[in-house]
Amino acid sequence: MATESLLTPARTRLASRTSQLKGSIIDSSTSLLASQTHDIVRFAMGAPNAELIPEAELAGLYTQPASGRYDYAATEGNPQLIEQIVAYHARRGQLVDPGRLLVTTGGMQGLDIAFKLMVDPGDLVIVESPTYTNGISTALSYQGQVLEAPVDDEGLIVEALPELVAATGKTPKVIYVIPNFQNPSGRTLSEDRRRRLLELAEQWDAFIIDDDPYGALRFEGTDVPGFAQLSPNNPRVVAVRTFSKVLAPGLRVGWMDLDPALRALAISAKQSMDTCTNAPMQQLVADYLAAGRLDAHLDTLRSVYRERKQAMQTALAGAFGDEIEATDPQGGFFLWLTLRGRYAEINTERLFEVALRHGVAYIPGPAFSDSGAFTDALRLCFATSTPERINQGVERLHAALEEMARDGETR
Ligand code: PMP
């Protein structure tokens, strides 16, 4: 009884920040889908499929002896891994000083540390709308005030920011941006807008959290220079990176690239979270990179994802014609779909259950906004399924939408 009273909705005994703690619909979909017994085409989680994870190579490398594998490791990260991350960046034409790197438990911990260092209660945090669910929830967990800014085919509409910001009466503290093949829309921020954003950050004395898990997965077009290239060693730019999308998400290994003074604070923050990133997994990733395997693996991923994106576009065009509108990503994992015509009034959160019954899963649009927008949109991950399964999944989605349209379901 006593315990219950501590957890009343008023939460009087809990920290005030718990009132802004939100779960992640995306993360929860993992257990929801695992509990389903019928066949489901998985367009929901942003994860590579098992057949695209180099399991045999990783298993082989894991059998190699490694001293201190099961010991506590340095908070900064395994030195061999840091060396390999520097080399990985160098091969992509990016010079990174190892004294700026901090290995993290996935990209999520990088986001958590970044927001923890920057956001006081009530601070204004600009986010793309739509944006990555967990980015919003992390900003909210530190009691930030989220300002949702619109995006178009060139990413965040940076030109719109001054007016949106002025209306809040505050000066932004953080601009959270996913510059390449954005989650969920698949869009990429143009070079001009990146430059303009750097100027605005300067003007507002704000940080840019540059969250880029997908940048190495460009399968069409040409790379847009990153913030670090446009403004080297800018202390306002904190880069959050991860091996989740290019190697395997279950490893939980990522890294931050940030100003050395900030890095010292980030290390202190991490020490009060988990002491160090999982040592065996850091060693495994270091060994995989040292064996020179990642670049060839990335080539494979790019060509497989190009084929899968095209398969999804073809299937969508065949099934829906112009009753949907979809983005055209040049890399990454996601297509963002907006319902049109006969489907325009269908609520994608309600559609989810129907679609699940038909054997297809996706993430409904409102998961990507704090204000509940995008009830007419949804995110599809094309990276997880083969072209055959993609066709099947799109057919099932079509059947679910037809059922809703027939029953006159609306928002
Ligand atoms: N940022 C974005 C934009 C992501 O899409 C993801 C993964 N879905 C992350 C961060 C978190 O990465 P990780 O799984 O390595 O924690």
Coordinates of C-alpha atoms and ligand atoms in Angstrom, one line a residue:
M1 CA 0.0 0.0 0.0
A2 CA 2.8 2.4 1.0
T3 CA 4.6 1.7 -2.2
E4 CA 1.5 2.3 -4.3
S5 CA 1.0 5.8 -2.8
L6 CA 4.5 6.8 -3.9
L7 CA 3.5 6.1 -7.5
T8 CA 0.1 7.9 -7.7
P9 CA -0.4 9.9 -10.9
A10 CA 0.4 13.0 -9.0
R11 CA 3.9 11.5 -8.4
T12 CA 4.4 13.7 -5.4
R13 CA 7.3 11.6 -4.2
L14 CA 9.0 11.4 -7.6
A15 CA 11.3 13.9 -9.2
S16 CA 9.5 16.5 -11.2
R17 CA 11.4 15.4 -14.4
T18 CA 9.3 12.1 -14.4
S19 CA 6.4 14.2 -15.5
Q20 CA 8.2 14.6 -18.8
L21 CA 9.5 11.0 -19.1
K22 CA 8.0 9.4 -22.2
G23 CA 8.6 5.9 -23.4
S24 CA 9.5 5.2 -27.0
I25 CA 6.8 3.7 -29.2
I26 CA 9.5 2.6 -31.5
D27 CA 11.5 0.7 -28.8
S28 CA 8.3 -0.8 -27.4
S29 CA 7.4 -2.2 -30.8
T30 CA 10.2 -4.6 -30.4
S31 CA 8.5 -6.4 -27.5
L32 CA 5.0 -6.0 -29.1
L33 CA 6.2 -7.7 -32.3
A34 CA 8.1 -10.4 -30.5
S35 CA 4.8 -11.3 -28.7
Q36 CA 2.9 -11.8 -32.0
T37 CA 2.6 -15.4 -33.2
H38 CA 1.5 -14.8 -36.9
D39 CA 3.7 -13.8 -39.8
I40 CA 4.5 -10.1 -39.9
V41 CA 6.4 -8.1 -42.4
R42 CA 8.6 -5.8 -40.3
F43 CA 8.7 -2.3 -41.6
A44 CA 8.7 -0.9 -38.0
M45 CA 12.1 -1.0 -36.3
G46 CA 15.0 0.7 -38.0
A47 CA 17.3 -2.3 -37.9
P48 CA 19.3 -4.3 -40.4
N49 CA 17.9 -7.8 -40.9
A50 CA 19.9 -10.8 -39.3
E51 CA 21.2 -11.8 -42.7
L52 CA 22.9 -8.4 -43.1
I53 CA 24.8 -8.8 -39.9
P54 CA 28.2 -10.4 -40.3
E55 CA 27.6 -12.9 -37.5
A56 CA 30.1 -15.5 -38.6
E57 CA 32.9 -13.0 -38.9
L58 CA 32.0 -11.5 -35.5
A59 CA 31.8 -14.9 -33.9
G60 CA 35.3 -15.8 -35.3
L61 CA 36.8 -12.6 -34.0
Y62 CA 35.3 -13.1 -30.6
T63 CA 37.2 -16.3 -30.1
Q64 CA 40.5 -14.4 -30.4
P65 CA 42.3 -13.8 -27.0
A66 CA 41.9 -10.3 -25.7
S67 CA 43.5 -9.2 -22.5
G68 CA 41.2 -7.5 -20.0
R69 CA 38.1 -8.4 -22.0
Y70 CA 35.9 -8.9 -19.0
D71 CA 37.5 -6.1 -16.8
Y72 CA 36.3 -2.6 -16.3
A73 CA 37.6 -0.5 -19.2
A74 CA 38.5 3.2 -19.6
T75 CA 35.4 5.5 -19.7
E76 CA 36.9 7.2 -22.8
G77 CA 36.7 3.9 -24.6
N78 CA 39.0 1.1 -25.7
P79 CA 42.1 2.8 -27.2
Q80 CA 42.2 0.3 -30.1
L81 CA 38.6 1.1 -30.9
I82 CA 39.3 4.9 -30.8
E83 CA 42.2 4.4 -33.2
Q84 CA 39.9 2.4 -35.5
I85 CA 37.2 5.1 -35.4
V86 CA 39.8 7.8 -36.3
A87 CA 40.9 5.6 -39.2
Y88 CA 37.3 5.0 -40.3
H89 CA 36.7 8.7 -40.4
A90 CA 40.0 9.3 -42.2
R91 CA 38.9 6.9 -45.0
R92 CA 35.8 9.0 -45.5
G93 CA 38.0 12.2 -45.7
Q94 CA 37.2 13.3 -42.2
L95 CA 40.1 14.3 -39.8
V96 CA 39.2 13.5 -36.2
D97 CA 41.4 14.1 -33.2
P98 CA 41.2 11.1 -30.9
G99 CA 41.2 13.5 -28.0
R100 CA 37.6 14.5 -29.1
L101 CA 36.2 11.0 -29.1
L102 CA 34.2 9.3 -26.4
V103 CA 32.9 5.8 -26.9
T104 CA 29.3 5.4 -25.8
T105 CA 26.7 2.8 -25.3
G106 CA 25.0 3.3 -28.7
G107 CA 23.9 6.5 -30.2
M108 CA 21.2 6.8 -27.5
Q109 CA 23.7 7.3 -24.7
G110 CA 25.4 10.0 -26.9
L111 CA 22.1 11.8 -27.1
D112 CA 21.5 11.4 -23.4
I113 CA 24.9 12.8 -22.5
A114 CA 24.6 15.7 -24.9
F115 CA 21.1 16.8 -23.7
K116 CA 22.3 16.3 -20.1
L117 CA 25.2 18.7 -20.6
M118 CA 23.1 21.3 -22.4
V119 CA 19.6 21.4 -21.2
D120 CA 18.2 23.0 -18.0
P121 CA 14.5 22.9 -17.3
G122 CA 12.6 25.1 -19.6
D123 CA 15.4 25.5 -22.1
L124 CA 14.3 25.7 -25.7
V125 CA 15.3 22.8 -28.0
I126 CA 14.7 23.0 -31.7
V127 CA 13.8 19.7 -33.4
E128 CA 12.9 18.8 -36.9
S129 CA 9.2 17.9 -37.2
P130 CA 8.9 14.9 -37.7
T131 CA 12.0 13.7 -35.9
Y132 CA 13.4 10.7 -34.1
T133 CA 11.1 9.8 -31.2
N134 CA 13.9 9.2 -28.7
G135 CA 15.5 12.5 -29.5
I136 CA 12.4 14.3 -28.4
S137 CA 12.0 12.1 -25.3
T138 CA 15.6 12.6 -24.3
A139 CA 15.2 16.4 -24.6
L140 CA 12.0 16.2 -22.5
S141 CA 13.6 14.0 -19.9
Y142 CA 15.9 16.9 -19.0
Q143 CA 12.7 19.1 -19.0
G144 CA 13.6 21.0 -22.2
Q145 CA 10.9 22.8 -24.1
V146 CA 10.6 21.3 -27.5
L147 CA 10.1 23.6 -30.5
E148 CA 9.0 21.6 -33.6
A149 CA 10.2 23.1 -36.9
P150 CA 9.0 22.0 -40.3
V151 CA 11.0 20.1 -42.9
D152 CA 10.8 19.9 -46.7
D153 CA 12.7 18.0 -49.3
E154 CA 15.9 19.8 -48.3
G155 CA 15.5 18.9 -44.6
L156 CA 14.9 21.4 -41.8
I157 CA 13.5 24.7 -43.1
V158 CA 16.2 26.7 -41.5
E159 CA 14.9 30.0 -43.0
A160 CA 11.7 29.5 -40.9
L161 CA 13.6 29.2 -37.6
P162 CA 14.1 32.9 -36.6
E163 CA 10.3 33.6 -36.8
L164 CA 9.4 30.4 -35.0
V165 CA 11.9 31.1 -32.3
A166 CA 10.9 34.8 -31.9
A167 CA 7.3 33.6 -31.2
T168 CA 8.5 31.6 -28.1
G169 CA 10.2 34.7 -26.5
K170 CA 13.2 32.5 -25.8
T171 CA 16.7 31.9 -27.2
P172 CA 17.3 28.3 -28.2
K173 CA 19.9 26.3 -26.3
V174 CA 20.0 23.3 -28.6
I175 CA 19.3 22.5 -32.2
Y176 CA 18.8 18.8 -32.6
V177 CA 19.2 17.7 -36.2
I178 CA 19.6 14.4 -38.1
P179 CA 21.4 15.7 -41.2
N180 CA 21.5 12.6 -43.4
F181 CA 18.6 10.4 -44.4
Q182 CA 16.7 11.7 -41.5
N183 CA 14.7 9.5 -39.2
P184 CA 11.8 9.2 -40.0
S185 CA 11.6 11.2 -43.3
G186 CA 14.7 9.9 -45.1
R187 CA 15.5 13.5 -46.1
T188 CA 18.9 15.2 -46.2
L189 CA 19.7 18.7 -45.0
S190 CA 21.2 20.8 -47.9
E191 CA 24.6 22.3 -47.7
D192 CA 23.2 25.9 -47.7
R193 CA 20.9 25.1 -44.8
R194 CA 23.8 23.5 -42.9
R195 CA 25.8 26.7 -43.3
R196 CA 22.9 28.8 -42.2
L197 CA 22.2 26.6 -39.2
L198 CA 25.8 27.1 -38.1
E199 CA 25.4 30.8 -38.3
L200 CA 22.1 30.7 -36.3
A201 CA 23.8 28.6 -33.6
E202 CA 26.5 31.2 -33.4
Q203 CA 23.9 34.0 -33.2
W204 CA 21.9 32.2 -30.5
D205 CA 24.9 30.9 -28.6
A206 CA 23.3 27.5 -29.1
F207 CA 24.6 23.9 -29.5
I208 CA 23.9 21.7 -32.5
I209 CA 23.5 18.1 -31.8
D210 CA 24.5 16.4 -35.0
D211 CA 22.9 12.9 -34.8
D212 CA 24.0 11.0 -37.9
P213 CA 23.6 7.2 -37.7
Y214 CA 22.9 6.8 -41.4
G215 CA 25.4 9.1 -43.2
A216 CA 27.7 6.2 -44.3
L217 CA 24.7 4.5 -45.9
R218 CA 24.3 6.8 -49.0
F219 CA 23.4 4.6 -52.0
E220 CA 22.5 7.4 -54.4
G221 CA 23.7 10.9 -55.1
T222 CA 26.7 12.6 -53.6
D223 CA 27.7 13.3 -50.0
V224 CA 26.8 16.7 -48.5
P225 CA 29.6 18.1 -46.4
G226 CA 29.1 17.5 -42.7
F227 CA 29.1 20.2 -40.0
A228 CA 32.6 19.1 -39.0
Q229 CA 33.8 19.8 -42.5
L230 CA 31.9 23.1 -42.8
S231 CA 33.1 24.3 -39.4
P232 CA 36.0 22.2 -38.2
N233 CA 36.4 21.8 -34.4
N234 CA 33.4 24.1 -33.7
P235 CA 32.8 23.7 -30.0
R236 CA 29.0 24.2 -30.6
V237 CA 28.7 21.1 -32.7
V238 CA 28.4 17.8 -30.8
A239 CA 28.4 14.8 -33.1
V240 CA 26.6 11.6 -32.0
R241 CA 27.5 8.4 -34.0
T242 CA 26.8 4.7 -33.7
F243 CA 27.7 1.3 -35.2
S244 CA 24.1 0.2 -34.8
K245 CA 23.0 0.8 -38.4
V246 CA 26.3 -0.1 -40.1
L247 CA 27.2 -3.2 -38.1
A248 CA 24.6 -4.4 -35.5
P249 CA 22.3 -2.5 -33.1
G250 CA 22.6 -5.1 -30.3
L251 CA 26.3 -4.4 -29.9
R252 CA 25.3 -1.1 -28.3
V253 CA 28.5 0.7 -29.4
G254 CA 28.6 4.3 -30.6
W255 CA 30.7 7.4 -30.1
M256 CA 30.6 11.1 -29.6
D257 CA 32.9 13.6 -31.3
L258 CA 33.0 16.8 -29.2
D259 CA 35.1 19.7 -28.0
P260 CA 37.8 18.4 -25.5
A261 CA 36.5 20.6 -22.7
L262 CA 33.0 19.3 -23.3
R263 CA 34.3 15.8 -23.6
A264 CA 35.7 16.0 -20.0
L265 CA 32.2 16.8 -18.8
A266 CA 30.8 14.1 -21.0
I267 CA 33.2 11.6 -19.4
S268 CA 32.0 12.7 -15.9
A269 CA 28.4 12.3 -17.0
K270 CA 29.1 8.8 -18.4
Q271 CA 30.8 7.8 -15.2
S272 CA 27.6 8.4 -13.3
M273 CA 25.7 6.3 -15.8
D274 CA 27.6 3.1 -16.7
T275 CA 31.3 3.6 -15.9
C276 CA 32.4 2.4 -19.3
T277 CA 30.9 1.0 -22.5
N278 CA 30.6 -2.8 -22.7
A279 CA 34.2 -3.9 -22.9
P280 CA 33.8 -7.2 -24.9
M281 CA 31.7 -5.5 -27.5
Q282 CA 34.1 -2.6 -27.9
Q283 CA 36.9 -5.1 -28.4
L284 CA 34.9 -7.0 -30.9
V285 CA 34.1 -3.8 -33.0
A286 CA 37.7 -2.8 -32.8
D287 CA 38.9 -6.2 -34.0
Y288 CA 36.3 -6.1 -36.9
L289 CA 37.5 -2.7 -38.0
A290 CA 41.1 -3.6 -37.6
A291 CA 40.5 -6.7 -39.8
G292 CA 39.5 -4.2 -42.5
R293 CA 36.0 -5.7 -42.8
L294 CA 33.7 -2.7 -42.4
D295 CA 34.2 -0.9 -45.7
A296 CA 33.4 -4.0 -47.8
H297 CA 30.4 -4.6 -45.5
L298 CA 29.2 -1.0 -46.1
D299 CA 29.5 -1.5 -49.9
T300 CA 27.2 -4.6 -49.6
L301 CA 24.7 -2.7 -47.4
R302 CA 24.5 0.2 -49.8
S303 CA 23.7 -1.9 -52.7
V304 CA 21.2 -4.1 -50.8
Y305 CA 19.5 -1.0 -49.4
R306 CA 19.3 0.7 -52.8
E307 CA 17.6 -2.4 -54.2
R308 CA 15.2 -2.5 -51.2
K309 CA 14.3 1.1 -51.4
Q310 CA 13.6 0.8 -55.1
A311 CA 11.6 -2.4 -54.5
M312 CA 9.5 -0.5 -51.9
Q313 CA 8.9 2.5 -54.2
T314 CA 7.9 0.2 -57.0
A315 CA 5.5 -1.8 -54.8
L316 CA 4.0 1.4 -53.3
A317 CA 3.5 3.0 -56.7
G318 CA 1.9 -0.2 -58.0
A319 CA -0.4 -0.6 -55.0
F320 CA -1.4 3.0 -54.3
G321 CA -0.8 5.2 -57.3
D322 CA -1.2 8.8 -56.1
E323 CA -3.2 7.8 -53.0
I324 CA 0.0 8.1 -51.0
E325 CA 2.9 10.5 -51.2
A326 CA 6.3 9.1 -50.3
T327 CA 9.7 10.7 -49.8
D328 CA 12.6 9.5 -52.0
P329 CA 15.7 9.0 -49.7
Q330 CA 19.2 8.7 -51.2
G331 CA 20.4 6.5 -48.3
G332 CA 19.6 5.2 -44.9
F333 CA 16.6 3.1 -43.9
F334 CA 13.3 5.0 -44.1
L335 CA 10.5 6.1 -46.4
W336 CA 8.0 8.6 -45.0
L337 CA 4.5 8.1 -46.4
T338 CA 1.6 10.5 -46.2
L339 CA -1.9 9.3 -47.0
R340 CA -3.8 11.1 -49.7
G341 CA -7.1 10.8 -51.7
R342 CA -9.5 8.2 -50.3
Y343 CA -7.0 7.4 -47.5
A344 CA -6.5 11.0 -46.4
E345 CA -8.7 10.8 -43.4
I346 CA -7.4 7.6 -42.0
N347 CA -5.6 7.8 -38.7
T348 CA -2.3 5.8 -38.9
E349 CA -2.3 5.0 -35.2
R350 CA -5.7 3.2 -35.6
L351 CA -4.5 1.7 -38.9
F352 CA -1.6 0.1 -37.0
E353 CA -3.8 -2.6 -35.3
V354 CA -5.6 -3.4 -38.6
A355 CA -2.2 -3.6 -40.4
L356 CA -0.8 -5.8 -37.7
R357 CA -3.8 -8.2 -38.1
H358 CA -3.0 -8.2 -41.9
G359 CA 0.6 -9.1 -41.1
V360 CA 2.5 -5.9 -41.5
A361 CA 4.1 -3.5 -39.0
Y362 CA 5.2 0.1 -39.3
I363 CA 5.6 3.2 -37.0
P364 CA 2.6 5.6 -37.0
G365 CA 3.5 9.3 -37.8
P366 CA 2.5 10.8 -34.4
A367 CA 5.4 8.8 -32.8
F368 CA 7.7 11.4 -34.4
S369 CA 6.3 14.5 -32.9
D370 CA 5.6 15.7 -29.4
S371 CA 2.5 17.6 -30.5
G372 CA 0.7 14.6 -31.9
A373 CA 1.0 15.7 -35.5
F374 CA 1.3 13.4 -38.6
T375 CA -1.8 11.3 -37.9
D376 CA -2.0 10.9 -41.7
A377 CA 1.6 9.7 -42.1
L378 CA 3.7 6.7 -41.2
R379 CA 7.4 5.5 -41.4
L380 CA 8.4 2.4 -43.3
C381 CA 11.8 0.8 -42.9
F382 CA 12.9 -0.8 -46.2
A383 CA 16.2 -2.0 -44.8
T384 CA 14.9 -5.1 -42.9
S385 CA 13.1 -7.0 -45.6
T386 CA 14.0 -8.7 -48.9
P387 CA 12.2 -7.3 -52.1
E388 CA 9.8 -10.3 -52.0
R389 CA 8.9 -9.6 -48.4
I390 CA 8.6 -5.9 -49.2
N391 CA 6.1 -6.7 -51.9
Q392 CA 4.1 -8.8 -49.5
G393 CA 4.3 -6.2 -46.8
V394 CA 3.0 -3.4 -49.2
E395 CA 0.2 -5.7 -50.4
R396 CA -0.8 -6.2 -46.7
L397 CA -0.6 -2.5 -46.0
H398 CA -2.8 -1.9 -49.0
A399 CA -5.4 -4.5 -47.8
A400 CA -5.4 -2.8 -44.3
L401 CA -5.9 0.6 -45.8
E402 CA -8.7 -0.7 -48.1
E403 CA -10.4 -2.2 -45.0
M404 CA -10.2 1.1 -43.2
A405 CA -11.4 3.1 -46.2
R406 CA -14.3 0.7 -46.8
D407 CA -15.4 0.9 -43.1
G408 CA -15.2 4.7 -43.4
E409 CA -12.6 5.0 -40.6
T410 CA -11.5 8.5 -40.1
R411 CA -9.3 10.5 -37.8
Ligands
PMP1 N1 19.6 8.6 -33.6 C1 18.8 8.2 -34.6 C2 18.4 9.3 -35.6 C3 18.4 6.9 -34.7 O1 17.7 6.6 -35.8 C4 18.9 6.0 -33.8 C5 18.5 4.5 -33.8 N2 17.2 4.3 -34.2 C6 19.7 6.4 -32.7 C7 20.0 7.7 -32.6 C8 20.1 5.5 -31.6 O2 21.1 4.7 -32.0 P1 21.5 3.4 -31.1 O3 20.7 2.3 -31.5 O4 23.0 3.2 -31.4 O5 21.4 3.8 -29.7

